[in-house]
Tab-separated table of C-alpha atoms in Angstrom:
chain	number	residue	atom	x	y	z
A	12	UNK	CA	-25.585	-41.833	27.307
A	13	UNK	CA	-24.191	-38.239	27.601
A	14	UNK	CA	-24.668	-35.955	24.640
A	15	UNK	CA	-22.974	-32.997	24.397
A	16	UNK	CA	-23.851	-30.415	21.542
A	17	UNK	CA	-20.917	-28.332	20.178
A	18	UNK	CA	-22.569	-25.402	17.949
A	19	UNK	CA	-20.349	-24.442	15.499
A	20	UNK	CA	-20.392	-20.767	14.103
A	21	UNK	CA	-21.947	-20.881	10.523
A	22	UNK	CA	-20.630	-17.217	9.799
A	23	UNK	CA	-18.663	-16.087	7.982
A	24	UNK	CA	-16.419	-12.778	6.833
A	25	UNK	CA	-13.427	-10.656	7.224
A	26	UNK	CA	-11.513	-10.101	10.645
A	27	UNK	CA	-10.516	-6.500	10.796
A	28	UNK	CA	-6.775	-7.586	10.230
A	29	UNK	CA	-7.630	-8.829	6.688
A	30	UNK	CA	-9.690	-5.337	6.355
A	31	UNK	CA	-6.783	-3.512	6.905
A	32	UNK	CA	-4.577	-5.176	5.042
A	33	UNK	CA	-6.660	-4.831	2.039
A	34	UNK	CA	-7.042	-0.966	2.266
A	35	UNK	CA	-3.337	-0.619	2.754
A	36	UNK	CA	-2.342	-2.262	-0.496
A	37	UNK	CA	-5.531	-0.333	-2.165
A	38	UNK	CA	-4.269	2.743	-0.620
A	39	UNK	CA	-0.541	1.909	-2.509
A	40	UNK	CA	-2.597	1.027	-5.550
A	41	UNK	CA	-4.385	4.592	-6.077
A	42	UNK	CA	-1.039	6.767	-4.746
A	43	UNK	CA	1.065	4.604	-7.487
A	44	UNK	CA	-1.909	5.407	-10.211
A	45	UNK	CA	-1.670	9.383	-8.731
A	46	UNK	CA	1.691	9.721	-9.198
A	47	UNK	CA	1.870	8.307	-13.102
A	48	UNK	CA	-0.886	10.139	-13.640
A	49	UNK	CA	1.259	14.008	-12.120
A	50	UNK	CA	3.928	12.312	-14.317
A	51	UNK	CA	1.998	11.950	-17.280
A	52	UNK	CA	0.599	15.206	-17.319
A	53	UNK	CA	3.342	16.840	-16.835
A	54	UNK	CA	5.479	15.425	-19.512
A	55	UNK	CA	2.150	15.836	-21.581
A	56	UNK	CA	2.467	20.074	-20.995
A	57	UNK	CA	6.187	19.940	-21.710
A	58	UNK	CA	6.084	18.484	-25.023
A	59	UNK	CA	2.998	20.506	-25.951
A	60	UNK	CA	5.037	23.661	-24.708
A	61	UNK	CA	8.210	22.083	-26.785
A	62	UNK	CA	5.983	21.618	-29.718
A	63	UNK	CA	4.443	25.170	-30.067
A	64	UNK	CA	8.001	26.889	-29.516
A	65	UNK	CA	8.908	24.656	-32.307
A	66	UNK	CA	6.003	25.891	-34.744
A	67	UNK	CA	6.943	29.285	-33.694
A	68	UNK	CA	10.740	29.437	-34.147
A	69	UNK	CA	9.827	27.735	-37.471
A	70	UNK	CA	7.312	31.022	-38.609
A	71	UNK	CA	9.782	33.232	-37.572
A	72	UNK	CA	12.311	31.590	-39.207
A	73	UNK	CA	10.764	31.678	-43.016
A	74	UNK	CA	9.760	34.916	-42.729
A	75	UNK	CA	13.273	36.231	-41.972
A	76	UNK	CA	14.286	33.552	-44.228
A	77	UNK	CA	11.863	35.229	-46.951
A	78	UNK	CA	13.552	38.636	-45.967
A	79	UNK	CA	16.983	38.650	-46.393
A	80	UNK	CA	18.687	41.273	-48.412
A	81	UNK	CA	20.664	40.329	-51.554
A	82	UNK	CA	23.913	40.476	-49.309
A	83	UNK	CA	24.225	38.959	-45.764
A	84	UNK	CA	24.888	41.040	-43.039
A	85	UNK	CA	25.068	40.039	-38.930
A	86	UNK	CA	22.510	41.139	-37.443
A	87	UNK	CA	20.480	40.179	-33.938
A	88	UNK	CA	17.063	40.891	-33.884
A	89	UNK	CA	14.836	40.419	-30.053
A	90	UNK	CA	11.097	40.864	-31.993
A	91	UNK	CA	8.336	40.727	-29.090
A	92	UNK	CA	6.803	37.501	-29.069
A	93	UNK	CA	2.613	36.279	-29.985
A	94	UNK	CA	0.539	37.046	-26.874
A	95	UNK	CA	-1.214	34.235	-27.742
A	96	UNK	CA	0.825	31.758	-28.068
A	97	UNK	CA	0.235	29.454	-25.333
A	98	UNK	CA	3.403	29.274	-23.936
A	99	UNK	CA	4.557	30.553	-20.738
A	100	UNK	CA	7.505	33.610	-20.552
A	101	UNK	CA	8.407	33.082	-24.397
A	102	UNK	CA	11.428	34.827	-25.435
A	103	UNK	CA	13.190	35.118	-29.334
A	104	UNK	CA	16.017	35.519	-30.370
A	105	UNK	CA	16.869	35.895	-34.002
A	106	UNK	CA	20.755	35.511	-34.963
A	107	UNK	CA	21.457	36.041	-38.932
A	108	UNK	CA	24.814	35.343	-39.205
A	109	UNK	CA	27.839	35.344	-42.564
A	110	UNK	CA	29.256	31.668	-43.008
A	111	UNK	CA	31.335	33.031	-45.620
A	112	UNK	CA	31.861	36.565	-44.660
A	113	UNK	CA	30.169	40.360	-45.503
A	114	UNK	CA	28.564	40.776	-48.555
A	115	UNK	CA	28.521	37.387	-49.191
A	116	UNK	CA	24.816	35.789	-50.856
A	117	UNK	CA	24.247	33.405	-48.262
A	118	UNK	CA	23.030	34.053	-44.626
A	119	UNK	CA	22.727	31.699	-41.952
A	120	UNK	CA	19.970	32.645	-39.868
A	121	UNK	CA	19.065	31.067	-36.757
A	122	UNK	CA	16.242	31.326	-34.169
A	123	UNK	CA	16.038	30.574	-30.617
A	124	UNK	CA	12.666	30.369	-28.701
A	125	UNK	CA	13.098	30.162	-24.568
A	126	UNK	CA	10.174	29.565	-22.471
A	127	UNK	CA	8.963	28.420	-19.044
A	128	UNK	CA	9.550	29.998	-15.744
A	129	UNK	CA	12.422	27.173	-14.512
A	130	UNK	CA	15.964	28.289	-14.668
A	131	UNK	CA	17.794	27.775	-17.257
A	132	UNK	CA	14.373	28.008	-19.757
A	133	UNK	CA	13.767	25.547	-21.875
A	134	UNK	CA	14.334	26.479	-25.393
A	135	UNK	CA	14.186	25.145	-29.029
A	136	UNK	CA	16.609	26.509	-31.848
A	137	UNK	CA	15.940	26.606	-35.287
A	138	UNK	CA	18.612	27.129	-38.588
A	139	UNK	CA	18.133	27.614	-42.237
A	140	UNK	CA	20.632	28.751	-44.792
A	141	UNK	CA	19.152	31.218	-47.334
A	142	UNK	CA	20.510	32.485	-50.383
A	143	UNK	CA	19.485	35.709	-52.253
């Protein structure tokens, strides 16, 4: 009787084709998670940026709200901006304004607060109607 002996290979593993495979779709896993995270941040600085210009035009705006004469009178005013603000190239601009002509008791005063380096700025724009 003739015996013949196969040996079969125990072992076991990855062939380098199922290797690669794996690192490619790992590789699109992390450069998908990179590029929410860039996203994220980003939109994270811009409303941070949008939220401070907010709080400032809002200061600025009650204390010229808090100064206006007992008539209204037009009037724009450029006043320099907090160094320490936070916020990149800040620019203001205050506009008081006469809804209802000179010498009238109401003003409308508005403020505008530009920022950022990109062109056009960003900006936020406050308005309050005060009465004296």
């Amino acid at each position: 009787m003739t015996s013949s002996s196969q040996t079969y290979s125990s072992e076991s593993g990855f062939t380098a084709i199922e290797l690669l495979i794996t690192l490619f779709i790992a590789a699109v896993f992390i450069i998908s998670g990179y590029q929410l995270y860039s996203a994220v941040m980003s939109d994270g600085t811009s409303a941070r940026n949008q939220a401070k210009a907010g709080n400032i035009a809002y200061e600025y705006l009650n204390n010229y709200a808090t100064a206006v004469p007992g008539t209204c009178s037009v009037n724009t005013d450029s006043p320099t901006p907090p160094t320490d603000s936070g916020v990149p190239n800040i620019s203001i601009t205050v506009n008081t304004t006469c809804p209802y002509g000179d010498g009238a008791t109401l003003s409308r005063i508005e403020v505008i607060v530009n920022y950022g380096s990109a062109v056009p700025q960003a900006g936020v724009s406050s308005v309050i109607y005060a009465a004296q």
